[in-house]
């Protein structure tokens, strides 16, 4: 996994995560280990992954292989040369890994969409008519995306009070959303859509993503143009980005998609992934408690379909864009990706280990999203994303 | 007005519009005319206004005054020194004036919102219940904003065909939206809302903005999370940005806002502006034809309220962000800011000078938005924004 780290007085730069250590790629480059790769090694001294991502998949594979070779060398040639090249995680500060130009949030978790429909439109079909025809998405706020570990200030805003009159105050319905973020590593030209068969080439990698939401603010504001203040105060991105190639062992067919899709969304290749995802809540002196576990297979739409759809209008993706999947929920009550669903909008609050309950998040609560893949002979751990709720003051 | 221009082999840099000429601010700086202002004059050699905008209102006022003094000098000292400092507009190429980090589109034109409500919810109140309580807005796509003059490719996408089944093809309902864009010149920290009384300090200037829309695509996709493909293929921004100070003579009280607003939106200062806006359509061999004329006074929400609302959640604005007003329509049929309204969704197509009709835009049509202020002793012309529709090929 790649990330941006700093330590002591050094500037932020690229690191490669190796167990609980960070390989300093700027130093590795300075020591000459990439000299034969014909790349501009200044990309490793940058404060974001963007320049490295823009070098393309071939270079990423070469660098990844070289780094794995170096780390696998039992003689630790590298470490003998320079004892500061592999740094313990606890010594470094992590930064937002990507300079994010644009952020798009999809709604590809079909069970989440169904649950939201059941909660808010109880007398209608849970899924709106367009849901199985196109990957619904909206543009989100890029500027307020923060790196894992950044405190999350409880936002204030307008919402409807008990008497259905607008009131102002700190949100009373602060929620998490369990999502996966696709980090775009390749740009398309405006006016030139990306075919679904080529769409995965545009993904540099993936990172867990928590799209914090203020449900009361969102509910009052969102008609007719979608969420705004209810989402734009903060989203949290993992510090570590997993290169897309590393998802390959976990590729799977995904759900049957009916009715038949328009051709621009049709793909014969298995384009879904089998990654386990978890939500952990920690509060007070209690140990962290897992409150949900689900899987990316519950996404109705594949990553490739999201990209093909996003660009079919001619919209241009840029290196550093984040495309998030939307909330990923399973079919069971303990597999939902938001507190809105886990508590069924307050009808059945969660009970924590100290017998306190949660409908939405309290100040001081820490939410951590975890992810891992496990299949015959392959194991993959995604970088966590966590955030602690700060009071609105 | 400020913009980014280039000519011959020179790199894009800052220019100041003077009638039909461009004052080359990089050269003015190199000639020493800003030396006493204590600013980093490298900002004038940048390919966007961002660095200059970030210097703050005091510097903008100093630079503006110096430039006006130079241009008013009848001896033309400046021109005697260097004959390439004032370039005819037709010799230069204009570029996108701002590096746009984030783009937000409001819905502040109340008559537009009413018209859309009447067209799409004929049996309900035209305005949704939240409309007069908060400035409805959504996040738009920043990457696809282009400078005035850039051709607009007709987008393709999914929409409902005549039998209400999804079909794919070039949009059959390509529309314009007459808007004003606020160019943000000052950032707030995440978690620190901007009070309404200070909000105007965050506006560097304004520029006309055309938020092209594909109505058929938009109508099929927009529930429940808002517009996406129907908007993200392109928006056009004027090449010239009018500094906010220049709007001062046109300040006015704006509409009465009832019911009473929540305190974070309350302002006692007149915060609206009296600017005339026009939509011109040119096609084939016909001369340009004015198809609409309206005024920014038809905005229900002020610029200051938009900024206060945007940030009340703690969302951070960045230098270079664009906040667009949403479509500005008047109350009369010839004052609507979109073809959706002007043609009443096809019920009463526009008739052009050659007796052809328009419900939505044809390939080859050129739309130009114009704006000007006129009051006792003060006149102001905004920079045009135009675009010509290219076929989808």
XYZ file of C-alpha atoms in Angstrom:
786
model
C 0.000 0.000 0.000
C 1.137 3.518 -0.769
C 0.707 6.594 1.381
C 2.133 10.017 2.191
C 4.084 10.271 5.421
C 6.431 12.585 7.228
C 8.569 12.353 10.330
C 10.772 14.693 12.308
C 11.399 17.762 10.213
C 11.116 15.996 6.860
C 8.619 17.021 4.230
C 5.705 14.733 3.344
C 6.677 12.106 0.754
C 5.779 8.682 -0.550
C 5.922 5.625 1.633
C 5.169 1.958 1.090
C 3.490 0.146 3.938
C 5.236 -3.056 5.052
C 3.504 -4.636 8.045
C 3.886 -2.045 10.786
C 6.579 -0.080 9.073
C 6.871 2.449 6.280
C 9.461 2.106 3.547
C 10.690 5.603 2.660
C 10.446 5.617 -1.135
C 12.231 8.925 -1.519
C 15.280 7.442 0.190
C 14.962 4.194 -1.749
C 14.992 6.268 -4.923
C 17.950 8.377 -3.761
C 19.868 5.182 -3.040
C 19.457 4.312 -6.700
C 17.195 1.306 -6.443
C 14.848 2.651 -9.142
C 17.621 3.936 -11.439
C 17.080 1.287 -14.101
C 13.332 1.881 -14.303
C 13.474 4.984 -16.478
C 11.180 7.073 -14.322
C 11.392 10.536 -12.899
C 12.146 9.644 -9.282
C 11.149 13.110 -8.082
C 7.616 11.697 -7.899
C 8.620 9.949 -4.658
C 9.431 13.275 -2.988
C 5.981 14.748 -3.580
C 3.348 15.572 -0.917
C 0.709 13.493 -2.744
C 0.546 10.304 -4.773
C -0.749 12.176 -7.837
C 2.475 12.442 -9.835
C 3.333 8.808 -9.112
C -0.185 7.685 -10.031
C 0.032 9.520 -13.347
C 3.029 7.391 -14.414
C 0.718 4.540 -15.337
C 0.147 0.909 -14.502
C 3.353 -0.421 -16.070
C 5.501 1.764 -13.847
C 3.381 0.936 -10.811
C 3.984 -2.755 -11.449
C 7.717 -2.247 -11.853
C 7.997 -0.187 -8.691
C 5.793 -2.602 -6.753
C 7.904 -5.566 -7.815
C 11.149 -3.791 -6.969
C 9.862 -2.816 -3.555
C 8.671 -6.332 -2.785
C 12.038 -7.734 -3.897
C 13.866 -5.322 -1.631
C 11.663 -6.119 1.329
C 11.955 -9.866 0.728
C 15.746 -9.789 0.659
C 16.648 -11.625 3.845
C 20.077 -10.035 3.804
C 18.317 -6.701 4.020
C 20.789 -5.058 1.715
C 18.709 -1.971 1.815
C 18.653 -1.740 5.561
C 22.406 -2.180 5.826
C 22.845 0.753 3.503
C 20.617 3.100 5.394
C 19.036 2.475 8.752
C 16.355 5.109 8.350
C 14.716 3.669 5.284
C 12.194 1.488 7.079
C 10.416 3.445 9.786
C 8.086 2.150 12.455
C 4.514 3.318 11.822
C 4.306 4.961 15.235
C 7.143 7.331 14.345
C 5.490 8.815 11.297
C 2.653 11.214 10.622
C 0.307 10.256 7.825
C -1.145 12.814 5.418
C -3.994 12.815 2.926
C -2.538 10.492 0.269
C -4.054 12.189 -2.744
C -4.618 15.733 -3.902
C -8.303 15.290 -4.640
C -9.584 17.312 -7.561
C -13.116 15.973 -7.641
C -15.113 13.628 -5.465
C -18.111 11.615 -6.649
C -20.285 9.458 -4.430
C -22.184 6.565 -5.986
C -25.144 4.740 -4.502
C -24.091 1.277 -5.635
C -24.898 -0.617 -2.425
C -28.289 -2.010 -3.356
C -29.271 -3.192 0.132
C -28.445 0.255 1.502
C -30.619 1.850 -1.176
C -33.413 -0.592 -0.347
C -33.144 0.129 3.364
C -33.225 3.884 2.823
C -36.260 3.426 0.594
C -38.058 1.338 3.225
C -37.296 3.906 5.921
C -38.262 7.036 4.004
C -40.833 5.834 1.504
C -42.560 3.060 3.469
C -45.562 2.872 1.175
C -43.639 2.637 -2.077
C -41.235 0.288 -3.836
C -37.957 0.540 -1.880
C -35.865 1.026 -5.034
C -36.648 3.909 -7.351
C -37.337 2.952 -11.005
C -33.900 4.066 -12.248
C -31.873 2.078 -9.707
C -31.211 -1.100 -11.723
C -30.776 0.831 -14.976
C -27.901 3.146 -14.074
C -25.412 3.649 -11.231
C -26.990 6.576 -9.395
C -24.372 9.052 -8.202
C -23.909 12.651 -7.164
C -21.008 15.037 -6.943
C -19.621 15.477 -3.424
C -17.370 18.018 -1.769
C -13.664 17.405 -2.394
C -12.198 20.112 -0.136
C -13.404 18.614 3.133
C -12.003 15.104 2.676
C -9.510 14.440 5.467
C -7.039 11.670 6.207
C -7.818 8.905 8.668
C -7.253 10.013 12.237
C -8.376 13.598 11.704
C -10.943 14.576 14.376
C -14.451 15.112 13.045
C -16.217 18.203 14.344
C -19.917 17.663 14.832
C -21.491 19.989 12.277
C -24.315 22.403 12.959
C -26.987 23.344 10.501
C -30.693 23.731 9.906
C -33.089 20.825 10.322
C -36.706 20.256 11.280
C -37.415 20.254 14.996
C -40.004 18.103 16.749
C -42.808 20.455 15.681
C -41.627 20.266 12.044
C -40.369 23.852 12.149
C -36.785 24.620 11.049
C -34.339 24.918 13.924
C -30.598 25.459 14.017
C -28.091 23.511 16.039
C -25.511 20.741 16.147
C -26.754 17.708 14.253
C -28.609 15.200 16.398
C -28.186 12.469 13.813
C -24.491 12.157 13.010
C -23.859 8.992 11.067
C -21.076 7.082 9.372
C -21.150 5.556 5.911
C -19.025 2.504 5.148
C -17.673 2.948 1.632
C -14.763 2.060 -0.567
C -13.036 4.862 -2.459
C -11.586 4.354 -5.925
C -8.546 6.533 -6.492
C -8.343 7.609 -10.126
C -4.864 7.396 -11.638
C -5.554 8.187 -15.275
C -7.411 11.034 -16.952
C -9.742 10.949 -19.930
C -10.253 13.898 -22.217
C -13.459 15.877 -21.914
C -15.923 14.594 -24.507
C -14.290 11.135 -24.700
C -16.117 8.540 -22.595
C -14.215 5.597 -21.113
C -15.547 2.248 -22.414
C -16.508 -0.165 -19.667
C -13.925 -2.704 -20.898
C -11.118 -0.176 -20.342
C -12.491 1.419 -17.206
C -10.379 -0.471 -14.669
C -7.236 0.985 -16.251
C -8.289 4.312 -14.756
C -8.188 3.038 -11.169
C -4.852 3.471 -9.403
C -6.104 1.799 -6.263
C -8.673 1.658 -3.505
C -8.953 3.010 0.036
C -11.601 2.766 2.723
C -13.799 5.825 2.947
C -16.197 7.082 5.603
C -18.699 9.563 4.234
C -19.892 11.102 7.515
C -23.487 12.270 7.265
C -25.808 14.496 9.287
C -29.137 12.797 8.661
C -31.409 15.484 10.113
C -29.768 18.250 8.077
C -29.739 16.052 4.976
C -33.420 15.158 5.263
C -34.519 18.798 5.379
C -32.288 20.102 2.610
C -32.033 17.336 0.017
C -35.105 17.981 -2.136
C -34.873 18.483 -5.064
C -31.125 18.644 -5.752
C -29.562 16.116 -3.366
C -27.443 16.201 -0.191
C -25.350 19.279 0.595
C -24.596 20.430 4.173
C -25.540 16.990 5.423
C -22.411 15.627 3.741
C -19.974 18.429 2.979
C -18.526 19.008 6.469
C -16.103 16.070 6.265
C -15.363 12.677 4.763
C -12.464 10.493 5.915
C -10.119 8.649 3.574
C -7.701 5.930 4.655
C -4.056 6.968 4.692
C -3.054 3.930 2.643
C -4.069 3.196 -0.924
C -4.016 -0.423 -2.130
C -2.863 -0.718 -5.765
C -5.613 -2.088 -7.940
C -3.571 -5.132 -9.034
C -3.647 -6.426 -5.467
C -7.419 -6.877 -5.683
C -7.050 -9.386 -8.534
C -7.161 -12.559 -6.367
C -10.489 -11.394 -4.978
C -12.212 -10.765 -8.296
C -15.664 -12.312 -8.528
C -18.717 -12.269 -10.750
C -20.990 -10.056 -8.711
C -24.777 -10.011 -8.726
C -26.981 -10.838 -11.679
C -27.981 -7.531 -13.243
C -31.509 -7.474 -14.582
C -33.184 -5.980 -16.502
C -30.687 -6.000 -19.356
C -28.427 -2.995 -19.264
C -27.835 -0.426 -21.962
C -24.729 -1.472 -23.953
C -22.404 1.131 -22.424
C -22.774 -0.603 -19.053
C -22.519 -4.209 -20.286
C -19.417 -6.177 -19.398
C -18.740 -9.887 -19.739
C -15.724 -9.866 -17.415
C -16.195 -10.574 -13.702
C -15.846 -7.090 -12.301
C -16.793 -7.344 -8.646
C -14.539 -8.073 -5.683
C -14.802 -10.151 -2.536
C -13.529 -7.935 0.263
C -14.734 -8.161 3.840
C -15.543 -4.855 5.498
C -16.140 -4.036 9.140
C -17.305 -1.106 11.236
C -15.883 -0.732 14.730
C -17.098 1.692 17.384
C -14.999 2.670 20.386
C -16.231 4.913 23.164
C -15.176 5.848 26.706
C -13.054 3.169 28.349
C -14.641 0.345 26.398
C -12.642 -1.732 23.969
C -13.555 -1.277 20.296
C -16.683 -3.160 19.381
C -17.500 -4.447 15.910
C -20.973 -3.182 15.024
C -21.177 -4.357 11.421
C -19.504 -6.680 8.964
C -20.285 -6.870 5.295
C -18.634 -7.411 1.912
C -18.031 -5.427 -1.264
C -19.918 -8.148 -3.165
C -23.072 -6.385 -1.993
C -22.370 -3.602 -4.470
C -24.833 -3.888 -7.334
C -22.648 -1.874 -9.719
C -19.026 -2.703 -10.476
C -16.169 -0.217 -10.331
C -15.873 -0.438 -14.123
C -19.547 0.393 -14.567
C -19.214 3.397 -12.263
C -16.399 4.810 -14.403
C -18.120 4.049 -17.706
C -21.261 5.758 -16.450
C -19.459 8.764 -14.995
C -17.762 9.518 -18.301
C -20.493 8.558 -20.783
C -21.627 12.184 -20.873
C -18.090 13.208 -21.781
C -17.225 14.201 -18.215
C -13.460 14.161 -17.721
C -11.934 12.257 -14.812
C -8.670 13.621 -13.436
C -5.733 11.973 -11.704
C -6.523 12.202 -7.999
C -10.288 12.088 -8.276
C -12.059 9.943 -5.705
C -15.072 7.864 -6.717
C -16.726 6.366 -3.661
C -19.057 3.406 -3.913
C -21.787 4.642 -1.612
C -22.705 2.837 1.576
C -22.169 -0.906 1.449
C -24.752 -2.880 3.399
C -25.442 -6.598 3.433
C -28.816 -8.237 3.787
C -28.634 -8.949 7.516
C -29.189 -6.510 10.325
C -25.573 -6.789 11.516
C -24.227 -6.109 8.039
C -25.522 -2.597 7.469
C -23.067 0.166 6.617
C -24.664 3.074 8.481
C -26.222 3.736 11.866
C -29.360 4.916 10.096
C -29.846 1.315 9.019
C -28.222 -0.433 12.015
C -30.590 1.389 14.396
C -33.407 1.392 11.832
C -33.684 5.150 12.224
C -33.886 4.846 16.010
C -36.510 2.099 16.156
C -33.959 -0.410 17.458
C -30.890 1.331 18.889
C -27.609 -0.578 19.120
C -26.636 -1.720 22.591
C -22.955 -1.358 23.463
C -20.899 -3.431 25.915
C -21.591 -1.007 28.793
C -25.343 -1.236 28.070
C -25.464 2.266 26.658
C -27.253 2.601 23.348
C -26.575 4.290 20.042
C -28.976 5.555 17.457
C -26.486 8.025 16.041
C -22.944 9.001 17.069
C -22.109 10.641 20.400
C -19.260 13.083 20.964
C -16.161 11.067 21.766
C -17.170 8.053 19.711
C -14.474 6.729 17.412
C -15.494 4.909 14.240
C -12.961 2.726 12.470
C -13.582 1.014 9.155
C -11.539 -2.080 8.396
C -11.249 -4.237 5.328
C -9.530 -7.433 4.277
C -9.559 -10.025 1.539
C -9.025 -13.704 2.178
C -9.018 -16.432 -0.412
C -6.965 -19.549 -1.216
C -3.408 -18.519 -0.694
C -4.072 -14.798 -0.762
C -4.574 -12.353 2.005
C -4.927 -8.596 1.810
C -5.482 -6.008 4.505
C -6.738 -2.569 3.554
C -5.663 0.518 5.456
C -8.057 1.465 8.273
C -9.934 4.713 8.287
C -10.944 6.180 11.613
C -12.244 9.371 13.101
C -13.364 10.587 16.518
C -16.354 12.866 16.975
C -15.564 16.243 18.546
C -18.269 18.358 20.156
C -19.664 21.331 18.269
C -18.396 24.331 20.170
C -11.861 42.854 -15.198
C -9.134 40.275 -14.781
C -8.455 37.267 -16.950
C -5.780 34.857 -18.134
C -4.516 35.405 -21.670
C -1.684 34.359 -23.917
C -0.449 35.431 -27.341
C 2.200 34.275 -29.768
C 4.510 31.911 -27.935
C 4.016 33.484 -24.512
C 2.751 31.528 -21.543
C -0.689 32.255 -20.067
C -0.607 35.122 -17.572
C -2.747 37.824 -15.991
C -4.397 40.506 -18.023
C -6.650 43.440 -17.221
C -9.425 44.191 -19.677
C -9.550 47.789 -20.926
C -12.289 48.280 -23.531
C -11.223 46.042 -26.401
C -7.682 45.592 -25.242
C -5.791 43.585 -22.650
C -3.234 45.178 -20.367
C -0.419 42.667 -19.830
C 0.021 42.708 -16.064
C 3.163 40.600 -16.135
C 4.858 43.243 -18.258
C 3.419 46.061 -16.148
C 4.937 44.351 -13.109
C 8.279 43.792 -14.850
C 8.368 47.484 -15.753
C 8.218 48.208 -12.046
C 4.822 49.825 -11.785
C 3.851 47.658 -8.786
C 7.227 47.873 -7.048
C 5.996 50.082 -4.220
C 3.020 47.848 -3.412
C 4.935 45.248 -1.426
C 3.528 42.264 -3.256
C 5.066 39.220 -4.853
C 4.712 40.219 -8.494
C 5.230 36.640 -9.662
C 1.471 36.271 -9.182
C 0.998 38.157 -12.467
C 2.943 35.512 -14.390
C 0.698 32.629 -13.291
C -1.649 30.609 -15.516
C -4.601 31.297 -13.186
C -5.864 34.151 -11.025
C -5.631 32.008 -7.875
C -2.351 33.337 -6.458
C -3.388 36.924 -7.140
C -6.816 36.344 -5.620
C -5.240 34.946 -2.464
C -3.436 38.254 -1.817
C -6.608 39.757 -0.409
C -8.903 42.700 -0.998
C -6.453 45.399 0.087
C -3.953 44.353 -2.557
C -6.684 43.993 -5.164
C -7.741 47.568 -4.465
C -4.164 48.842 -4.722
C -3.524 47.017 -7.964
C -6.870 48.060 -9.394
C -6.211 51.713 -8.590
C -2.706 51.602 -10.036
C -3.956 50.004 -13.226
C -6.721 52.544 -13.637
C -4.245 55.361 -13.033
C -1.908 53.983 -15.675
C -4.694 53.579 -18.192
C -6.028 57.072 -17.494
C -2.654 58.694 -18.054
C -3.242 60.673 -21.201
C 0.468 60.851 -21.838
C 0.400 57.061 -21.961
C 3.709 56.786 -20.166
C 3.220 53.087 -20.005
C 2.645 52.707 -23.687
C 5.655 54.806 -24.577
C 7.813 52.523 -22.487
C 6.644 49.328 -24.055
C 4.409 49.014 -27.072
C 3.346 45.463 -26.354
C 1.778 46.124 -22.995
C -1.721 46.849 -24.264
C -2.841 44.168 -26.724
C -5.910 44.161 -28.923
C -8.389 41.512 -27.756
C -8.392 39.829 -31.154
C -4.681 39.070 -30.857
C -4.922 37.107 -27.626
C -6.190 33.701 -26.591
C -8.208 33.593 -23.393
C -7.891 30.732 -20.882
C -9.964 29.536 -17.956
C -9.314 32.369 -15.483
C -9.357 30.282 -12.328
C -8.017 26.929 -11.254
C -11.310 25.657 -9.889
C -11.017 23.383 -6.890
C -14.693 22.959 -6.155
C -17.879 24.027 -7.860
C -21.220 24.491 -6.123
C -24.468 25.323 -7.844
C -27.205 27.079 -5.891
C -30.877 27.271 -6.770
C -31.361 30.863 -5.686
C -33.481 32.050 -8.628
C -36.911 31.762 -7.088
C -38.893 32.210 -10.319
C -36.821 29.481 -11.942
C -37.524 27.173 -9.021
C -41.225 28.003 -9.265
C -41.288 27.348 -12.989
C -39.537 24.003 -12.609
C -42.009 23.100 -9.883
C -44.984 24.014 -12.079
C -43.590 21.989 -14.984
C -42.673 18.845 -13.068
C -45.070 18.813 -10.121
C -48.166 20.413 -11.671
C -50.478 19.274 -8.891
C -48.366 20.501 -5.984
C -47.070 23.759 -4.553
C -44.414 24.986 -7.023
C -41.838 25.642 -4.306
C -40.799 22.820 -1.997
C -41.225 23.505 1.740
C -37.521 24.144 2.349
C -37.100 26.740 -0.407
C -37.651 29.926 1.600
C -35.827 28.566 4.641
C -32.414 27.804 3.193
C -30.494 28.392 -0.053
C -30.821 24.993 -1.721
C -27.592 23.944 -3.432
C -25.716 20.925 -4.682
C -22.128 20.134 -5.491
C -21.313 20.231 -9.194
C -18.460 18.947 -11.317
C -15.402 21.221 -11.300
C -13.252 19.399 -13.868
C -15.530 20.038 -16.825
C -15.861 23.813 -16.468
C -14.449 25.454 -19.594
C -13.702 29.009 -20.618
C -16.062 31.010 -22.795
C -15.655 30.135 -26.458
C -14.893 26.463 -25.901
C -17.131 24.315 -28.147
C -19.726 22.273 -26.262
C -20.067 18.677 -27.396
C -23.623 17.419 -27.232
C -23.491 14.745 -24.533
C -24.953 11.263 -24.846
C -26.435 9.300 -21.998
C -29.396 7.273 -20.825
C -32.898 8.718 -20.718
C -36.464 7.518 -21.034
C -37.723 7.038 -24.580
C -41.266 7.692 -25.791
C -42.435 4.342 -24.356
C -40.906 5.213 -20.964
C -38.165 2.613 -21.415
C -34.505 3.624 -20.965
C -32.706 4.370 -24.218
C -29.221 5.613 -24.954
C -28.271 8.409 -27.297
C -27.321 12.057 -27.715
C -29.468 14.260 -25.515
C -32.593 15.551 -27.223
C -33.041 18.275 -24.630
C -29.837 20.282 -24.449
C -30.412 23.473 -22.499
C -28.580 26.510 -21.214
C -28.772 27.973 -17.719
C -28.183 31.686 -17.203
C -26.218 32.051 -13.982
C -23.713 34.271 -12.272
C -20.601 32.639 -10.810
C -18.989 33.906 -7.613
C -15.230 33.393 -7.662
C -13.960 32.678 -4.164
C -10.776 34.526 -3.246
C -10.393 33.654 0.433
C -10.433 30.340 2.268
C -12.014 29.475 5.592
C -10.713 26.706 7.802
C -12.649 23.476 7.970
C -14.953 23.585 10.978
C -15.078 27.410 11.034
C -18.222 28.784 9.384
C -18.160 32.204 7.726
C -20.648 34.622 9.369
C -23.063 36.205 6.934
C -21.758 39.689 7.816
C -18.240 38.723 6.700
C -19.234 36.558 3.779
C -18.681 39.095 0.997
C -15.012 39.304 1.979
C -14.654 35.813 0.521
C -15.737 36.855 -2.976
C -12.939 37.930 -5.282
C -15.322 38.705 -8.091
C -18.091 37.527 -10.364
C -18.304 36.076 -13.860
C -21.183 34.970 -16.071
C -21.734 31.228 -16.042
C -23.695 28.900 -18.313
C -24.507 25.594 -16.647
C -25.391 23.549 -19.753
C -27.953 20.873 -18.937
C -29.286 17.753 -20.660
C -32.862 17.743 -19.409
C -33.846 14.257 -20.575
C -30.803 12.642 -18.949
C -31.277 14.740 -15.819
C -34.941 13.817 -15.454
C -34.263 10.076 -15.521
C -31.241 10.060 -13.211
C -31.865 12.734 -10.612
C -33.870 10.844 -7.996
C -32.951 10.606 -5.169
C -29.500 12.232 -5.129
C -29.694 15.074 -7.620
C -28.333 15.862 -11.103
C -25.221 14.064 -12.363
C -24.630 13.248 -16.048
C -27.262 15.809 -16.990
C -24.875 18.528 -15.797
C -21.333 17.192 -15.575
C -20.380 17.208 -19.265
C -19.594 20.944 -19.350
C -20.253 24.349 -17.861
C -18.913 27.570 -19.377
C -17.325 30.392 -17.388
C -16.651 33.865 -18.737
C -12.994 34.617 -19.435
C -13.179 37.864 -17.480
C -13.790 38.196 -13.751
C -15.203 41.470 -12.410
C -13.719 42.409 -9.014
C -16.398 42.447 -6.359
C -15.831 46.129 -5.498
C -17.084 47.093 -8.938
C -20.547 45.773 -8.079
C -20.891 48.289 -5.227
C -22.812 50.964 -7.213
C -25.420 48.340 -8.076
C -26.093 47.119 -4.543
C -29.765 46.924 -3.662
C -32.039 45.556 -0.995
C -33.360 42.462 -2.701
C -36.637 40.695 -2.058
C -38.443 40.527 1.249
C -37.534 37.206 2.821
C -40.357 35.577 4.727
C -40.814 33.558 6.841
C -38.154 34.834 9.237
C -34.812 33.206 8.632
C -32.676 31.321 11.095
C -30.101 33.761 12.577
C -27.137 32.456 10.577
C -28.839 33.699 7.391
C -30.055 37.055 8.725
C -28.404 40.190 7.411
C -29.442 43.797 7.774
C -27.196 45.072 4.992
C -28.557 45.330 1.439
C -26.895 42.346 -0.154
C -28.447 41.988 -3.567
C -27.318 43.554 -6.829
C -29.015 45.148 -9.808
C -27.367 43.665 -12.869
C -29.116 43.163 -16.193
C -28.576 39.803 -17.811
C -29.343 38.640 -21.334
C -29.371 35.431 -23.330
C -28.529 35.616 -27.031
C -28.933 32.811 -29.551
C -27.148 32.786 -32.908
C -27.664 30.113 -35.535
C -26.910 29.646 -39.234
C -26.559 32.915 -41.083
C -28.918 34.773 -38.778
C -27.725 37.631 -36.630
C -27.673 36.956 -32.884
C -31.144 37.218 -31.377
C -31.879 38.118 -27.767
C -34.155 35.428 -26.369
C -34.267 36.519 -22.729
C -33.466 39.464 -20.489
C -33.633 39.416 -16.740
C -31.859 40.785 -13.660
C -29.891 39.426 -10.719
C -32.461 41.044 -8.430
C -34.599 37.998 -9.121
C -32.298 35.935 -6.911
C -34.089 35.177 -3.668
C -30.873 34.501 -1.764
C -27.958 36.936 -1.593
C -24.346 36.020 -2.321
C -23.560 36.506 1.366
C -26.306 34.114 2.392
C -25.023 31.506 -0.049
C -21.562 31.622 1.512
C -22.858 31.642 5.090
C -25.024 28.652 4.311
C -22.316 26.742 2.448
C -19.948 26.978 5.382
C -22.342 26.696 8.326
C -21.636 22.958 8.456
C -17.934 23.692 8.728
C -17.318 23.084 5.026
C -14.141 24.823 3.903
C -14.171 27.093 0.866
C -10.929 27.331 -1.097
C -9.424 30.072 -3.226
C -10.621 29.342 -6.751
C -13.919 27.723 -5.842
C -16.873 28.723 -7.996
C -20.288 29.227 -6.406
C -22.923 29.659 -9.064
C -26.267 31.242 -8.308
C -28.474 28.787 -10.169
C -30.642 29.834 -13.076
C -31.873 33.411 -12.892
C -35.360 33.899 -14.300
C -37.674 36.864 -14.051
C -41.424 36.748 -13.775
C -42.218 37.306 -17.454
C -42.060 34.783 -20.230
C -39.232 36.640 -21.993
C -37.164 36.808 -18.825
C -36.576 33.121 -18.184
C -33.027 31.830 -17.877
C -33.398 28.444 -19.568
C -35.019 27.007 -22.675
C -36.924 24.585 -20.451
C -38.810 27.606 -19.168
C -38.704 29.772 -22.307
C -40.326 26.965 -24.339
C -42.372 25.778 -21.358
C -40.933 22.303 -21.842
C -41.891 22.314 -25.517
C -45.449 23.544 -25.117
C -44.609 26.902 -26.722
C -41.365 26.713 -28.721
C -39.427 29.889 -29.425
C -39.677 31.212 -32.956
C -36.466 32.566 -34.443
C -36.021 35.235 -37.136
C -36.005 32.645 -39.930
C -39.266 31.170 -38.599
C -37.511 28.050 -37.326
C -38.368 27.066 -33.765
C -36.442 26.027 -30.711
C -37.526 23.895 -27.804
C -33.987 22.912 -26.927
C -30.623 23.640 -28.557
C -29.684 22.435 -32.048
C -26.174 21.552 -33.182
C -24.529 24.731 -34.396
C -26.462 27.026 -32.097
C -24.331 29.544 -30.231
C -25.521 30.802 -26.859
C -24.021 33.983 -25.444
C -24.798 35.355 -21.995
C -24.309 39.070 -21.466
C -24.522 41.240 -18.399
C -24.332 44.897 -17.507
C -25.074 47.297 -14.701
C -26.420 50.768 -15.271
C -27.234 53.308 -12.618
C -26.768 57.035 -12.056
C -23.266 57.746 -13.168
C -22.111 54.152 -13.135
C -21.877 51.641 -15.886
C -20.421 48.156 -15.793
C -20.168 45.502 -18.474
C -19.528 41.903 -17.472
C -17.489 39.577 -19.662
C -19.622 37.522 -22.063
C -19.757 33.780 -21.893
C -20.520 31.887 -25.070
C -20.449 28.379 -26.453
C -21.435 26.657 -29.697
C -23.070 23.235 -29.726
C -21.101 20.545 -31.560
C -22.756 17.355 -32.760
C -22.284 14.146 -30.795
C -20.119 12.001 -33.031
